[in-house]
PDB file of C-alpha atoms in Angstrom:
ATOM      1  CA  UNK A   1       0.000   0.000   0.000  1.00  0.00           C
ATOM      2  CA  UNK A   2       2.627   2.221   0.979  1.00  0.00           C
ATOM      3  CA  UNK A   3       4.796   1.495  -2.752  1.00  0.00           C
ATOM      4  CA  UNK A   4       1.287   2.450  -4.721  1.00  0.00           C
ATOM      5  CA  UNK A   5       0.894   5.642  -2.261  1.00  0.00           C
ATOM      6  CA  UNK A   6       4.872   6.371  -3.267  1.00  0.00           C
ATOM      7  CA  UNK A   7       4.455   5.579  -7.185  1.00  0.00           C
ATOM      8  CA  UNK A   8       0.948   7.649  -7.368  1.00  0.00           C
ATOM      9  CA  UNK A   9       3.058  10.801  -5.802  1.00  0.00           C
ATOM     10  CA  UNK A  10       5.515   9.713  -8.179  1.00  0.00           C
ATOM     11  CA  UNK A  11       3.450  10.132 -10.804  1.00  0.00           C
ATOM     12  CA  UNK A  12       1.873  13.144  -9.679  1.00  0.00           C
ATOM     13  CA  UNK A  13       4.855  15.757  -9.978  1.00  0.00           C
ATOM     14  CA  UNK A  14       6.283  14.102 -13.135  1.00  0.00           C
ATOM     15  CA  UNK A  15       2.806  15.105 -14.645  1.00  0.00           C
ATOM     16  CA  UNK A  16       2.989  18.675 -12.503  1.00  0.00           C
ATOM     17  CA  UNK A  17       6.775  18.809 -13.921  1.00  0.00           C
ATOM     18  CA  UNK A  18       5.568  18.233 -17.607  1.00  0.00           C
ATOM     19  CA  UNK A  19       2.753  20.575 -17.196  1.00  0.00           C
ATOM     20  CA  UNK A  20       4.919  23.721 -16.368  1.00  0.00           C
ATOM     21  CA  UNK A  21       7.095  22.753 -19.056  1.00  0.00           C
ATOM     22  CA  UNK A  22       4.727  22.958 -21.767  1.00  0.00           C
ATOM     23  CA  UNK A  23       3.481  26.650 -20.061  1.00  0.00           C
ATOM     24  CA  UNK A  24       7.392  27.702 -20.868  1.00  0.00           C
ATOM     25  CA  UNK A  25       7.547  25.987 -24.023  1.00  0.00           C
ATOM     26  CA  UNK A  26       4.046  27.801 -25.250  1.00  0.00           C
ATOM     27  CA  UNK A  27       4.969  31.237 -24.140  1.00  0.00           C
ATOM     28  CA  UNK A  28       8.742  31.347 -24.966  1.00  0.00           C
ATOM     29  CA  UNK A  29      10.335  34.020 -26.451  1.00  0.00           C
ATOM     30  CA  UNK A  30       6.817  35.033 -28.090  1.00  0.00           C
ATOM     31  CA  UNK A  31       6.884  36.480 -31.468  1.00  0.00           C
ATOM     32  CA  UNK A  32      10.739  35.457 -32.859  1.00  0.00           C
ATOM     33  CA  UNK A  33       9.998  38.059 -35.535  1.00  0.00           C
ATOM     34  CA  UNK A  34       9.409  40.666 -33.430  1.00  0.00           C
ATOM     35  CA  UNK A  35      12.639  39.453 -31.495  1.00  0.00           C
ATOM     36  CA  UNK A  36      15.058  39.895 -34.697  1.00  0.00           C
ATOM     37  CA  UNK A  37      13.732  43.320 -35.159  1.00  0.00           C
ATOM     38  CA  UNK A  38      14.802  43.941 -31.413  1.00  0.00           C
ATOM     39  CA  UNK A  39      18.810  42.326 -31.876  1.00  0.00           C
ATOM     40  CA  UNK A  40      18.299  44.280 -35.267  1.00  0.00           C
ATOM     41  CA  UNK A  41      18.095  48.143 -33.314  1.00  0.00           C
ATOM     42  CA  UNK A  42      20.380  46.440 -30.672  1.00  0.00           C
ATOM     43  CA  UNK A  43      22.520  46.284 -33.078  1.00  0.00           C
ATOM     44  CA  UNK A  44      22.437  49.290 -34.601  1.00  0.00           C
ATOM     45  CA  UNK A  45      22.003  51.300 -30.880  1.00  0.00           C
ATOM     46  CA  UNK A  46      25.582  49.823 -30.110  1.00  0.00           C
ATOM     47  CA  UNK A  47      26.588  51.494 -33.208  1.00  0.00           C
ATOM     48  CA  UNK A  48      25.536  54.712 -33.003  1.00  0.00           C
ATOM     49  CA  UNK A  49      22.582  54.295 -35.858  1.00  0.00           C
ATOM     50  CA  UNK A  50      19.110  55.286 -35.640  1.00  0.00           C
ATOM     51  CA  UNK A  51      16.198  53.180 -34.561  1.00  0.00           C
ATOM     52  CA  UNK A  52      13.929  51.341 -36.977  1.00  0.00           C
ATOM     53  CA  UNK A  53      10.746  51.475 -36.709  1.00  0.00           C
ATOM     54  CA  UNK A  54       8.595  48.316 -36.672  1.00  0.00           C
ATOM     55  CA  UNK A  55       6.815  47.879 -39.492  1.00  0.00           C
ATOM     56  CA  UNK A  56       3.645  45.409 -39.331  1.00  0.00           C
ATOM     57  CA  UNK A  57       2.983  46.284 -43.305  1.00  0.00           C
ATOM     58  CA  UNK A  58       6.502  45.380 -44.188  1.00  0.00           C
ATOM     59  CA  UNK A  59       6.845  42.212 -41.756  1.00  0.00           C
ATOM     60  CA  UNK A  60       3.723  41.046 -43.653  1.00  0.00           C
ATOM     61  CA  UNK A  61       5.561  41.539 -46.689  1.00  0.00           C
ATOM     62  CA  UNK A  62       8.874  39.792 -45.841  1.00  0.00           C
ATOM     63  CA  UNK A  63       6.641  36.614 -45.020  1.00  0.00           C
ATOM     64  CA  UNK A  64       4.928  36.674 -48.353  1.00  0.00           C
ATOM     65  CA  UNK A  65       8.983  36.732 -49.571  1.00  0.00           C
ATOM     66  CA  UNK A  66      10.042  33.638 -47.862  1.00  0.00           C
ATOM     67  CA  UNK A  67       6.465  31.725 -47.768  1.00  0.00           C
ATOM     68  CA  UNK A  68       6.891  32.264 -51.941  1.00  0.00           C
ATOM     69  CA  UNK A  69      10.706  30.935 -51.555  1.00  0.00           C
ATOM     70  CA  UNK A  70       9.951  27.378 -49.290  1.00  0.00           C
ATOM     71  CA  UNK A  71      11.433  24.560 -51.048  1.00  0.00           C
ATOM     72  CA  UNK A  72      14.644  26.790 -52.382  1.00  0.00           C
ATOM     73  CA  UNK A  73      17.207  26.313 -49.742  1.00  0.00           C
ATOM     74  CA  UNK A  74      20.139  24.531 -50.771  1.00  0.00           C
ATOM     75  CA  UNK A  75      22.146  22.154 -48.870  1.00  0.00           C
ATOM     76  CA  UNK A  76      24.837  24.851 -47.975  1.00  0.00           C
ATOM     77  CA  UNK A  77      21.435  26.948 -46.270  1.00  0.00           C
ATOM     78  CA  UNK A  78      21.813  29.451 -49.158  1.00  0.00           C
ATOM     79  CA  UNK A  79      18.306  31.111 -50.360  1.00  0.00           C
ATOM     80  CA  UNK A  80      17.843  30.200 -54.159  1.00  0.00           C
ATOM     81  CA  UNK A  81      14.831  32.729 -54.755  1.00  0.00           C
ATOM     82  CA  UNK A  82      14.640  36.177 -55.972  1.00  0.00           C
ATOM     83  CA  UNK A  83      10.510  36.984 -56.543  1.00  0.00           C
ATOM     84  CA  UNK A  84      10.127  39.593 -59.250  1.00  0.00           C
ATOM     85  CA  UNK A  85       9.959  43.120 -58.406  1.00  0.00           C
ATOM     86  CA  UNK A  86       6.664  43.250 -59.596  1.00  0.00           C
ATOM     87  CA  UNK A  87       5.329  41.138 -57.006  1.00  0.00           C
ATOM     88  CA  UNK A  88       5.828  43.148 -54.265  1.00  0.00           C
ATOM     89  CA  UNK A  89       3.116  45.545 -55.600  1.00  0.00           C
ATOM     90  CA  UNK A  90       0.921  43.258 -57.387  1.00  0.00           C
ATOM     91  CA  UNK A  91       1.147  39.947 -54.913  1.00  0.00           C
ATOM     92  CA  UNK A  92       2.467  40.478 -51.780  1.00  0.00           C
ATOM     93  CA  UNK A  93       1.249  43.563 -50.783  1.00  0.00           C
ATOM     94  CA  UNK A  94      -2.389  43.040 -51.896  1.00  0.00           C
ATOM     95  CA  UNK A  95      -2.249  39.578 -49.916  1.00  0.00           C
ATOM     96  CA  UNK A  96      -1.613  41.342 -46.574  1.00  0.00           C
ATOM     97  CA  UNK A  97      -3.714  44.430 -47.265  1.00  0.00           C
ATOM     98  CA  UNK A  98      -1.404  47.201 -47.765  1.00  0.00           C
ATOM     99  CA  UNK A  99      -2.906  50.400 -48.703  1.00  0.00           C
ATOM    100  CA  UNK A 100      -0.849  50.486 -52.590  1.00  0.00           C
ATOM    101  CA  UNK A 101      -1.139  54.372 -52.209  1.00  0.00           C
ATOM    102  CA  UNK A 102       1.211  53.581 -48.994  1.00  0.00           C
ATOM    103  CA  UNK A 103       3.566  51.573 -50.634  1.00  0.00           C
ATOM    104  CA  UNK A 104       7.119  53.430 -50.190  1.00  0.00           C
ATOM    105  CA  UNK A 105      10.445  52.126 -51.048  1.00  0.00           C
ATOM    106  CA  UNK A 106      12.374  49.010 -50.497  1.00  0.00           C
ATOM    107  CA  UNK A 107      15.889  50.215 -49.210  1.00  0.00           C
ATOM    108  CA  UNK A 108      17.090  46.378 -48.922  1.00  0.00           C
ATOM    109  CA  UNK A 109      16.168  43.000 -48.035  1.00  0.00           C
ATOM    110  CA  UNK A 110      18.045  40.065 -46.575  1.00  0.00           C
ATOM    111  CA  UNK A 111      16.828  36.211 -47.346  1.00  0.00           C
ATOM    112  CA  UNK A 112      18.167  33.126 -45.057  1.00  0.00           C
ATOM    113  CA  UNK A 113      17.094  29.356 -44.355  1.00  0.00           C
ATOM    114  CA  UNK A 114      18.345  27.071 -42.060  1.00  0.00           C
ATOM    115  CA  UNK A 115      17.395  23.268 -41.995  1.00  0.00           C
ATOM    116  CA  UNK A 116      15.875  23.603 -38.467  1.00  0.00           C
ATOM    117  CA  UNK A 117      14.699  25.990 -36.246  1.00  0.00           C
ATOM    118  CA  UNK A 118      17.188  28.036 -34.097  1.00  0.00           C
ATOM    119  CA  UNK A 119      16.400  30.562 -31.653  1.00  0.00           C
ATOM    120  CA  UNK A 120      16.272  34.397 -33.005  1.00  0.00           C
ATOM    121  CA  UNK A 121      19.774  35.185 -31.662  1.00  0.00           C
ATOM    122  CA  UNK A 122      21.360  32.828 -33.366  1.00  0.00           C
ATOM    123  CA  UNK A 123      19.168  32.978 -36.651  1.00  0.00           C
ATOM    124  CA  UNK A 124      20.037  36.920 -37.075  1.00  0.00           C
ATOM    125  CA  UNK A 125      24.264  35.830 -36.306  1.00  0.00           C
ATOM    126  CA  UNK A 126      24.065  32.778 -38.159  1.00  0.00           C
ATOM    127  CA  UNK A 127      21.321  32.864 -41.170  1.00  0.00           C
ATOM    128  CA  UNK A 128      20.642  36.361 -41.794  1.00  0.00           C
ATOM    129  CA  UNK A 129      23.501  38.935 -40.613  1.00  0.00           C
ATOM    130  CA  UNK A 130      26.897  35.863 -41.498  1.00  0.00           C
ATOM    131  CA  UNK A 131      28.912  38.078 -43.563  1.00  0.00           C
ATOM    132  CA  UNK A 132      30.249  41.543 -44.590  1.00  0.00           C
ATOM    133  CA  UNK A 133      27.643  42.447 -47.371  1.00  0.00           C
ATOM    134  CA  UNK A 134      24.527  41.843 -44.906  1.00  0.00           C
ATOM    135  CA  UNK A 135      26.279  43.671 -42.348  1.00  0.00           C
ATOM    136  CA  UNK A 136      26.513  46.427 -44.241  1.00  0.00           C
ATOM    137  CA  UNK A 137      23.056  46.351 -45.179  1.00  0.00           C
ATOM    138  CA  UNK A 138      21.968  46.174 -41.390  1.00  0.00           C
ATOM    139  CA  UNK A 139      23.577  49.514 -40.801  1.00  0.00           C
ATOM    140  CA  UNK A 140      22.611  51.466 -43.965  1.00  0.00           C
ATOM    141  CA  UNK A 141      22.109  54.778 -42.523  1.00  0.00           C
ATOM    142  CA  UNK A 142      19.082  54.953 -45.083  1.00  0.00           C
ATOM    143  CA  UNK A 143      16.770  52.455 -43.735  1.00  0.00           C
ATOM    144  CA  UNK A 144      14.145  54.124 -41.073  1.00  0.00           C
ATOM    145  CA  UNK A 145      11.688  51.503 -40.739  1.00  0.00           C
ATOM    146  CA  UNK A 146      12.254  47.467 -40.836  1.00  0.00           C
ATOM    147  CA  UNK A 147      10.020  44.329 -41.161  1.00  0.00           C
ATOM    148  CA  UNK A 148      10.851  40.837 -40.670  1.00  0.00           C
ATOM    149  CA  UNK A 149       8.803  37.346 -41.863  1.00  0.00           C
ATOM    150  CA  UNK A 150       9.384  33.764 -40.829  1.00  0.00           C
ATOM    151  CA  UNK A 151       7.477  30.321 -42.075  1.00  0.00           C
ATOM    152  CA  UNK A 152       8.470  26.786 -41.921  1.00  0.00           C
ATOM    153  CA  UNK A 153       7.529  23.474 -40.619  1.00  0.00           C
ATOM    154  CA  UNK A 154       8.966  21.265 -38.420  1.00  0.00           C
ATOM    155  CA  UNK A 155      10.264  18.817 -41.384  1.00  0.00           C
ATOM    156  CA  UNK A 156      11.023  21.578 -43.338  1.00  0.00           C
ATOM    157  CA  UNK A 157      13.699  24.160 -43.452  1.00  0.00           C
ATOM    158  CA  UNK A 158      12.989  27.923 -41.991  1.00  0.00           C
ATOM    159  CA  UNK A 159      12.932  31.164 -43.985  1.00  0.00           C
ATOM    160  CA  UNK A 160      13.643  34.233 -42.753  1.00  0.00           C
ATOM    161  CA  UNK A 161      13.388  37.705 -44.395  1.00  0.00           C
ATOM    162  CA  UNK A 162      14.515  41.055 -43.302  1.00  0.00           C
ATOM    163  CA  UNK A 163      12.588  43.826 -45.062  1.00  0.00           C
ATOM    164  CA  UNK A 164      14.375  47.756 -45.070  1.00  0.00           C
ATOM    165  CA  UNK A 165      12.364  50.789 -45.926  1.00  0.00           C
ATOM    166  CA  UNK A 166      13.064  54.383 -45.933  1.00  0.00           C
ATOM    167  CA  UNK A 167       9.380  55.502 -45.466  1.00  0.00           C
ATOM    168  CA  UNK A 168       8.182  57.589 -42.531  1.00  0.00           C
ATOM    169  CA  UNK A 169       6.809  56.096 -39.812  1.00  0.00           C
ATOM    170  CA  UNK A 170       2.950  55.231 -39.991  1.00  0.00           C
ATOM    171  CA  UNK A 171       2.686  56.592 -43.174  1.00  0.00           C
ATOM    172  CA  UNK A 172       4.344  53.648 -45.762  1.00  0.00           C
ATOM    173  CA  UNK A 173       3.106  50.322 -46.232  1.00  0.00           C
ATOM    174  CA  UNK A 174       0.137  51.178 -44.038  1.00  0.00           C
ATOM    175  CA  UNK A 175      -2.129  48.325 -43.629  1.00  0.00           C
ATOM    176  CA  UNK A 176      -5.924  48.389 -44.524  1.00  0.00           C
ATOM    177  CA  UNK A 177      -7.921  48.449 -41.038  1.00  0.00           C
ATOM    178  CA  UNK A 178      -4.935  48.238 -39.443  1.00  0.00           C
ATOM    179  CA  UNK A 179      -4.492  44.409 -40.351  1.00  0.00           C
ATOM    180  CA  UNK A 180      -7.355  43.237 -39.220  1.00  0.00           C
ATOM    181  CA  UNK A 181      -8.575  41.111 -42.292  1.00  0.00           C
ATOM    182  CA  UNK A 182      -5.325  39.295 -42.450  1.00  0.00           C
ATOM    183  CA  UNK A 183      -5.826  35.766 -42.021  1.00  0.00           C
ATOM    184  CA  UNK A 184      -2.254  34.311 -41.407  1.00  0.00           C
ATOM    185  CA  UNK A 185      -2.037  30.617 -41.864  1.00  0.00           C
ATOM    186  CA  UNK A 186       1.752  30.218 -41.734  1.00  0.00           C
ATOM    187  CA  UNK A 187       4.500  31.653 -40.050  1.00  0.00           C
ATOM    188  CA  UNK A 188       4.552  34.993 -38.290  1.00  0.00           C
ATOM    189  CA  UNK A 189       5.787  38.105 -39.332  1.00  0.00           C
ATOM    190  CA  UNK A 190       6.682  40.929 -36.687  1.00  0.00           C
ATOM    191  CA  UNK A 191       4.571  44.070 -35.578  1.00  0.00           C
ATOM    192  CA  UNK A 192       1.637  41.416 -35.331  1.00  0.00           C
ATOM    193  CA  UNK A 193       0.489  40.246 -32.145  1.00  0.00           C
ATOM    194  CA  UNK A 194      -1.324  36.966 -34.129  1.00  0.00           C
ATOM    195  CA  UNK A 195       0.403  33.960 -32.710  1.00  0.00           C
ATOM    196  CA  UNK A 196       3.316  32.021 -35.218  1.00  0.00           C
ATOM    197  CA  UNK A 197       1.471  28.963 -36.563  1.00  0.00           C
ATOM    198  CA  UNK A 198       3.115  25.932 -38.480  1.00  0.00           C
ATOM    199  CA  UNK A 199       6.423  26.390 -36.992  1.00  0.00           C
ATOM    200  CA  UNK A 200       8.668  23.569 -34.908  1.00  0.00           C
ATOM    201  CA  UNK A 201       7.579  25.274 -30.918  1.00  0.00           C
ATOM    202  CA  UNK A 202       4.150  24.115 -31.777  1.00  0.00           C
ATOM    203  CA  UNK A 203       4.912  20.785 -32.588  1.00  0.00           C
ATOM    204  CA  UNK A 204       6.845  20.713 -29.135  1.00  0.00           C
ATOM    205  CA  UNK A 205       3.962  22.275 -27.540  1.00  0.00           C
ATOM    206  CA  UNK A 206       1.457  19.750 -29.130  1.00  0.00           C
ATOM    207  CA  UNK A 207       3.721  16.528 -28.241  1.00  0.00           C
ATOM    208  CA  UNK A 208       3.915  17.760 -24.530  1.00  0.00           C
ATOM    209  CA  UNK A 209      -0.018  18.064 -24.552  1.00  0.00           C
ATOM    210  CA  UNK A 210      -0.359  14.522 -25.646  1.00  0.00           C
ATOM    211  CA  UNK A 211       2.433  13.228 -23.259  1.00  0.00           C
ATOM    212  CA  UNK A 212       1.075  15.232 -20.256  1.00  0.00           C
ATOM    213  CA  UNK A 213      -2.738  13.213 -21.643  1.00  0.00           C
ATOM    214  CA  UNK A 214      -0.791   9.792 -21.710  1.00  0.00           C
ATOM    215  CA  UNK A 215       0.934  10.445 -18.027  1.00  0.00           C
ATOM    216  CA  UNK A 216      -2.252  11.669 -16.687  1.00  0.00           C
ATOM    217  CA  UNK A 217      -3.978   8.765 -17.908  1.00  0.00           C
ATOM    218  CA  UNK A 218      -1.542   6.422 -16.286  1.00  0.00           C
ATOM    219  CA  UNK A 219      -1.962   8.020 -13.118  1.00  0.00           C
ATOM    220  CA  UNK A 220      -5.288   7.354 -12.744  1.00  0.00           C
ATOM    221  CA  UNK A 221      -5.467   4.133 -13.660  1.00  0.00           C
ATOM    222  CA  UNK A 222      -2.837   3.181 -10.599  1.00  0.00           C
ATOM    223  CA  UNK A 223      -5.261   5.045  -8.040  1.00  0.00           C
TER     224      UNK A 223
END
């Protein structure tokens, strides 16, 4: 009696234990968009550079850019997509509602993929900011406002994009009732509070659910 008393209290904080771990994993880090556009003014604050503002409009944008590029990273995690120009006005910015008589000027734009997901830290050192010619791009004294996208799946490799403008703030890429008729089904793009959907956390999330479902399960049958 006293081993099944021991084994059910056993059982009890393992499923407690796995319970707060899927809280962390569900809430961590948030929006790892709108963390790359916070290393990106870090960045640029340690240097001296103006802040850039956060651009919903063109973080909607840079998602249409990679979502368009999935299935073009090579095995070296180089980016083998360039959409035409043209679809920036006719195609991407239609598909997240930007007001076309909004639409300013693309000052730059950096592409990366990596063949699984890494935290934002190490995505901006490692996928999108690796060499001298993105560098420089970061710190163009030009760019005033910045948008960043991000889609994959968990068998899949991520896409990131980096979006520059030199618009004024709330004025460019201005997004019709203020986003609200965007229906995201992939990825997550920063300057949106709409959770990131189809990425690898959720898939971490989901297999913790179903764990926590098996354990509790267990632990009910023994009482």
């Amino acid at each position: 009696m006293m081993m099944k008393k021991q084994l059910c209290s056993f059982e009890l904080h393992l499923f407690c234990y796995l319970l707060l771990a899927a809280l962390v994993f569900s809430h961590n880090h948030g929006n790892p968009a709108n963390d790359i556009v916070d290393i990106i003014n870090k960045n640029r604050t340690d240097q001296k550079l103006p802040h850039l503002n956060d651009s919903p409009g063109l973080g909607c944008m840079a998602l249409q850019y990679v979502e368009l590029c999935k299935g073009n990273c090579t095995e070296n995690n180089v980016v083998n997509c360039k959409p035409p120009d043209d679809d920036l006005t006719e195609v991407f910015a239609p598909n997240c509602g930007v007001e076309l008589p909004t639409f300013g000027t693309i000052t730059g734009h950096i592409v990366g993929c990596q063949r699984k997901y890494v935290e934002p830290s190490l995505a901006f050192s490692q996928v999108l900011v690796k060499d001298k010619k993105s560098l420089s791009l970061l710190t163009n004294k030009s760019h005033t406002e910045v948008g960043v996208g991000l889609v994959g799946l968990h068998k899949e490799p991520f896409f990131w994009c980096v979006l520059f403008s030199n618009g004024k703030t709330n004025s460019t890429f201005v997004l019709d009732n203020r986003g609200a008729g965007i229906k995201q089904k992939k990825g997550c793009y920063s300057g949106s509070s709409t959770p990131c959907s189809g990425g690898q956390k959720n898939s971490v999330v989901l297999f913790n659910i179903f764990f926590m479902c098996y354990v509790f399960i267990l632990l009910f049958s023994i009482l």
